[in-house]
Amino acid sequence: MTPNRPLRILLISRRYSPQIGGAERVMANLASALAGQGHLVTVLASASAPDGIGNSIDLAEASPAANPKVIRLKYSGRRVIGTFGYMRRIYGWIKTHRPDVVYVSMLKQDALAAGRACAKCGIPLLLRPEGAGHTGDMAWQKRHWMGRLVRRACRRAEAIVALSPTIRQELLAEGYPEGRIHNIANGVAIPEQAWVPPGQAHPTGIFVGRLAEEKGLDTLIQAWAVVARKVPGAGLRLIGAGPMEPGLRQLSEKLNIGPLVEFAGAQGDVEKELRQASVFLLPSREEGLSMALLEAMALGMPVVVSDIPGNRTLVKQGVTGQLARAGDPQMLAEAILKVLSAGPEFLTMASAGRELVATGFSIQAVAKAHVELMRKIQENGG
């Protein structure tokens, strides 16, 4: 291969923008950054009628000259038949178009289909687990009936990206070859203008993510009941959707803070939402490396997060933010109240967090690291 020749890169992500979520934003940002660096990028994602995307085979959402180019493959949403049909389409697309390298987000059925096609065609395969813990990729491989088959295929990939130390350790524990695991974190764009305190009459805390059990939002709502007693009128805005929403609404009403907790649903402009808030909150019980946390810190806003390995990658207590023990509402409330006191040290921490993300987690640097790895596995198989 000619050095520095633009790569023809295929990214595979079951869900992709305009679907809203951390993994979706990761892949959309990476696709744009890779294209901006001169590579030819195609994204394969699902056309899932339940998600409001459409349901036609090979539905291109842009002109043939678009870069990145997004192609939606038919996916009926039916659990078994739909998944196998989608896998066949991934396999067929790779065999027909034969990109230089294939990069799959999530070590599930998509990775199995891509792995088989890449092995057939001699195309290097790069994989990226999306999460850790009992909701992560390794846990899914253990409990799903296809998990053993998927794991066998994934272990043969030329390279695997670990976005956090926790994910790296899980990969090693499941027998993934250490020499093929490469540490590359998530990346975000660094806004030119930093966050400034919104100057609201009442401060607002914000959470961005899926309303799911692993996010610890029951702890956050219990903590907010304490915050509201100390700071009357303080509001909590939850950006996202998920199965926990009914229960969280009930908990808010039970604690008499229903009017203060806003369930805002998924929002397309996350940066705008963050700029209107006083503090970013992430009380998760489990995380890989949170995209929402990266985005908040890239803006330079104060953050309070749970003290778990994935979050400690970014947040150092008293240096770049505040940590609170996961599942401890009182400790979380105390940390939030400290930030809402608006002491100058918290603005200093926020600035330090912005500098940390700009230095080590910019999307341009992350895209460059991916390209270097892709060229490496092309040349010598990882």
XYZ file of C-alpha atoms in Angstrom:
382
model
C 0.000 0.000 0.000
C 1.183 3.512 -0.818
C 2.024 5.374 2.418
C -0.482 8.088 3.311
C -2.912 7.027 0.585
C -6.459 7.806 1.739
C -8.064 4.762 3.303
C -11.468 3.416 2.313
C -12.889 2.895 5.793
C -16.123 1.104 6.649
C -17.610 1.896 10.061
C -20.389 -0.379 11.322
C -22.707 0.802 14.090
C -26.158 -0.725 14.580
C -27.489 2.619 15.791
C -26.304 5.904 14.332
C -27.284 9.568 14.250
C -30.017 10.876 14.298
C -30.530 8.237 16.970
C -29.286 9.850 20.183
C -26.855 8.191 22.552
C -23.213 8.179 23.580
C -22.124 5.424 21.210
C -24.014 7.060 18.341
C -22.233 10.371 18.928
C -18.858 8.621 19.192
C -19.214 7.039 15.770
C -20.677 10.140 14.136
C -17.827 12.289 15.461
C -15.221 9.756 14.396
C -16.715 9.369 10.911
C -16.636 13.130 10.358
C -13.102 13.471 11.719
C -11.763 10.631 9.558
C -13.410 12.158 6.495
C -11.973 15.549 7.451
C -8.504 14.000 7.428
C -8.985 12.923 3.815
C -10.174 9.326 4.146
C -13.222 7.897 2.367
C -15.690 6.851 5.031
C -18.843 4.784 4.735
C -21.097 4.035 7.709
C -23.376 0.995 7.758
C -26.240 1.267 10.224
C -29.725 -0.165 10.582
C -32.869 1.136 8.941
C -35.186 0.294 11.803
C -38.821 1.291 11.444
C -39.398 1.361 15.220
C -36.679 4.001 15.488
C -38.307 6.144 12.839
C -35.358 5.817 10.456
C -37.092 4.064 7.575
C -37.053 0.487 6.370
C -35.565 0.126 2.919
C -32.519 -1.856 1.826
C -29.291 0.077 1.215
C -30.927 3.430 1.790
C -28.252 6.067 1.247
C -28.948 9.255 3.158
C -26.656 11.427 1.036
C -25.350 11.697 -2.505
C -22.793 9.139 -3.745
C -20.088 11.788 -3.325
C -20.913 12.363 0.346
C -18.122 11.785 2.843
C -18.909 10.295 5.257
C -21.630 8.384 3.465
C -24.320 6.760 5.608
C -26.099 3.656 4.346
C -29.040 2.113 6.191
C -29.448 -1.634 5.889
C -32.896 -3.142 6.301
C -33.617 -4.273 9.841
C -37.137 -5.357 10.708
C -36.713 -5.117 14.470
C -37.815 -8.740 14.896
C -35.385 -10.244 17.370
C -34.090 -13.327 15.550
C -35.202 -13.092 11.928
C -34.467 -9.383 11.762
C -31.006 -9.776 13.264
C -29.988 -12.600 10.917
C -31.241 -10.635 7.916
C -29.256 -7.613 9.011
C -26.146 -9.767 9.510
C -26.484 -11.189 5.987
C -26.657 -7.675 4.579
C -23.502 -6.632 6.424
C -21.707 -9.724 5.127
C -22.877 -9.100 1.568
C -22.011 -5.408 1.597
C -18.435 -6.077 2.715
C -17.933 -8.830 0.108
C -19.289 -6.593 -2.655
C -17.512 -3.336 -1.812
C -14.286 -4.607 -0.160
C -13.117 -1.576 1.846
C -9.510 -1.271 3.033
C -10.448 -1.745 6.680
C -13.624 -2.478 8.658
C -14.267 -0.989 12.099
C -17.193 -2.344 14.148
C -18.641 -0.677 17.218
C -20.027 -3.255 19.672
C -18.862 -6.864 19.971
C -22.182 -8.500 19.185
C -23.828 -9.926 16.045
C -22.566 -7.122 13.784
C -18.986 -8.068 14.683
C -19.662 -11.726 13.884
C -21.016 -10.905 10.422
C -18.187 -8.482 9.684
C -15.576 -10.906 11.000
C -16.696 -13.675 8.680
C -16.795 -11.365 5.659
C -13.386 -9.881 6.464
C -11.851 -13.332 6.879
C -13.330 -14.380 3.535
C -12.029 -11.291 1.737
C -8.716 -10.773 3.531
C -9.772 -7.410 4.961
C -8.354 -6.303 8.344
C -10.948 -6.015 11.105
C -10.905 -3.547 13.981
C -13.397 -3.858 16.855
C -14.558 -1.539 19.622
C -16.493 -2.650 22.729
C -19.019 -0.005 23.729
C -19.375 -0.670 27.442
C -18.287 -2.452 30.600
C -19.897 -4.199 33.549
C -23.056 -6.283 33.489
C -24.484 -4.220 30.609
C -21.245 -4.257 28.592
C -20.121 -6.290 25.605
C -18.258 -8.980 27.559
C -21.264 -9.619 29.815
C -23.521 -9.877 26.757
C -21.194 -12.479 25.237
C -21.462 -14.558 28.408
C -25.252 -14.623 28.628
C -26.476 -14.546 25.013
C -26.994 -17.816 23.164
C -24.809 -16.505 20.318
C -22.187 -15.142 22.671
C -19.667 -17.964 22.357
C -19.790 -17.805 18.565
C -19.414 -14.035 18.586
C -16.514 -14.182 21.064
C -14.664 -16.736 18.931
C -14.966 -14.486 15.875
C -14.030 -11.341 17.781
C -10.871 -12.894 19.210
C -9.603 -13.356 15.649
C -9.838 -9.638 14.842
C -6.552 -7.968 13.962
C -7.067 -5.296 16.620
C -9.464 -4.274 19.369
C -9.809 -0.746 20.737
C -10.187 -0.412 24.507
C -11.566 3.005 25.368
C -10.912 2.662 29.119
C -8.752 0.597 31.508
C -11.885 -1.176 32.734
C -12.760 -2.415 29.251
C -9.155 -3.466 28.660
C -9.196 -5.590 31.824
C -12.487 -7.203 30.829
C -11.079 -8.101 27.412
C -8.002 -9.671 28.972
C -10.108 -11.602 31.490
C -12.118 -13.107 28.618
C -9.033 -14.308 26.769
C -8.652 -11.618 24.139
C -4.984 -11.480 23.012
C -3.158 -8.736 24.897
C -1.014 -7.805 21.908
C -4.100 -6.968 19.859
C -5.698 -4.660 22.425
C -4.956 -0.977 21.817
C -5.870 1.867 24.155
C -7.716 4.633 22.311
C -10.252 6.686 24.247
C -13.402 8.320 22.951
C -12.901 11.719 21.407
C -14.967 14.892 21.220
C -14.821 18.195 19.436
C -13.510 20.993 21.649
C -15.887 24.000 21.442
C -14.183 27.340 20.806
C -16.249 29.057 23.472
C -16.064 27.670 26.986
C -19.083 27.254 29.249
C -19.979 30.238 31.418
C -22.322 30.126 34.415
C -25.826 30.621 32.968
C -26.857 33.194 35.566
C -30.264 31.637 36.221
C -32.433 32.572 39.159
C -32.360 28.919 40.190
C -29.437 26.577 39.452
C -29.979 23.516 37.281
C -28.286 20.129 37.297
C -28.199 18.133 34.081
C -27.821 14.463 33.209
C -27.397 13.258 29.606
C -27.777 9.588 28.769
C -30.012 6.568 28.750
C -32.523 6.340 31.587
C -31.398 2.869 32.596
C -30.635 1.114 35.865
C -26.856 1.211 35.446
C -26.902 5.021 35.269
C -27.803 5.338 38.964
C -30.552 7.894 38.432
C -32.509 6.677 41.442
C -29.524 7.787 43.531
C -29.497 11.142 41.743
C -33.170 11.825 42.396
C -32.784 10.919 46.062
C -29.790 13.251 46.219
C -31.759 16.015 44.510
C -34.384 15.859 47.229
C -31.592 16.827 49.657
C -30.287 19.523 47.301
C -33.754 21.032 46.882
C -34.141 21.437 50.632
C -30.906 23.421 50.778
C -31.353 25.317 47.487
C -35.095 25.938 46.996
C -36.112 25.945 43.342
C -33.019 24.099 42.087
C -34.025 22.098 39.030
C -32.865 18.764 37.652
C -33.055 18.161 33.901
C -32.736 14.599 32.572
C -31.854 14.426 28.865
C -32.556 11.009 27.378
C -35.042 8.172 27.371
C -35.144 4.644 28.670
C -36.938 1.967 30.668
C -36.415 3.603 34.061
C -38.420 6.728 33.256
C -41.775 5.645 34.796
C -40.119 4.526 38.013
C -38.018 7.683 38.220
C -41.105 9.834 37.782
C -42.798 7.970 40.612
C -39.744 8.386 42.831
C -39.674 12.125 42.142
C -43.312 12.469 43.150
C -42.810 10.322 46.230
C -39.973 12.602 47.372
C -42.085 15.719 46.656
C -39.713 17.089 44.002
C -41.807 16.183 40.946
C -42.094 19.797 39.728
C -38.315 20.241 39.999
C -37.375 17.187 37.884
C -37.804 17.575 34.128
C -37.796 14.522 31.882
C -36.788 16.249 28.661
C -36.370 13.186 26.424
C -33.686 12.866 23.761
C -32.330 16.159 22.462
C -30.319 16.680 19.294
C -28.222 19.649 20.439
C -26.446 18.367 23.545
C -24.050 21.297 23.720
C -26.924 23.772 23.896
C -28.478 21.789 26.747
C -25.215 21.694 28.679
C -24.614 25.429 28.326
C -27.941 26.154 29.993
C -27.111 24.088 33.087
C -25.125 24.838 36.232
C -23.525 21.430 36.811
C -23.199 18.162 34.915
C -24.134 15.000 36.825
C -23.242 11.381 36.120
C -24.138 9.031 39.030
C -23.566 5.789 37.089
C -22.940 2.454 38.713
C -21.038 1.337 35.581
C -19.395 3.225 32.703
C -16.835 2.586 29.996
C -15.839 6.135 29.131
C -18.859 8.415 29.063
C -19.305 10.495 25.934
C -21.606 12.887 27.794
C -18.974 13.443 30.479
C -16.345 14.147 27.843
C -18.643 16.675 26.182
C -19.367 18.443 29.462
C -15.696 18.647 30.380
C -14.765 19.797 26.869
C -17.055 22.769 27.458
C -15.369 23.499 30.782
C -18.403 23.084 33.023
C -18.360 21.737 36.614
C -18.955 18.006 36.891
C -20.016 15.707 39.731
C -19.735 12.006 38.961
C -19.749 8.644 40.688
C -16.438 7.297 41.936
C -16.076 4.349 39.542
C -13.123 3.340 37.315
C -14.553 4.632 34.018
C -15.216 8.083 35.478
C -11.874 8.274 37.293
C -10.173 8.184 33.892
C -11.303 11.800 33.516
C -12.284 13.142 36.926
C -9.677 13.564 39.641
C -11.165 14.584 42.970
C -10.644 18.280 43.606
C -8.619 18.671 40.400
C -10.978 18.264 37.431
C -14.257 17.695 39.286
C -16.056 16.092 42.194
C -16.424 12.373 42.928
C -19.110 10.752 45.071
C -19.471 7.121 46.084
C -21.773 5.277 43.677
C -25.182 4.580 45.210
C -24.745 7.092 48.057
C -27.416 9.847 47.750
C -26.160 11.858 50.727
C -22.560 11.992 49.506
C -23.739 12.877 46.001
C -25.949 15.668 47.369
C -23.070 17.094 49.386
C -20.812 17.150 46.327
C -23.512 18.874 44.251
C -24.133 21.468 46.957
C -20.438 22.295 47.070
C -20.465 23.033 43.343
C -23.671 25.060 43.554
C -22.035 27.223 46.190
C -20.259 28.758 43.184
C -16.847 28.913 44.836
C -14.032 29.957 42.485
C -12.212 26.652 43.015
C -14.946 24.824 41.111
C -14.500 27.068 38.082
C -10.773 26.317 38.285
C -11.538 22.579 38.306
C -13.843 23.017 35.319
C -11.097 24.808 33.386
C -8.638 22.054 34.271
C -11.111 19.468 32.994
C -11.473 21.322 29.698
C -7.702 21.427 29.297
C -7.428 17.700 30.067
C -9.969 16.787 27.400
C -8.495 19.205 24.835
C -5.042 17.714 25.372
C -5.832 14.006 25.431
C -9.336 13.414 24.096
C -9.884 15.677 21.084
C -11.625 13.963 18.194
C -8.823 14.975 15.814
C -6.196 13.228 17.954
C -8.416 10.176 18.395
C -9.066 9.942 14.643
C -5.332 10.168 13.949
C -4.655 7.354 16.427
C -7.275 5.204 14.698
C -5.725 5.800 11.286
C -2.278 4.858 12.573
C -3.717 1.624 13.964
C -5.634 0.900 10.758
C -2.499 1.308 8.661
C -0.573 -0.902 11.055
C -3.020 -3.796 10.863
C -3.113 -3.454 7.085
C 0.639 -3.775 6.872
C 1.369 -6.519 9.376
C -1.913 -7.901 10.697
C -1.812 -6.046 14.054
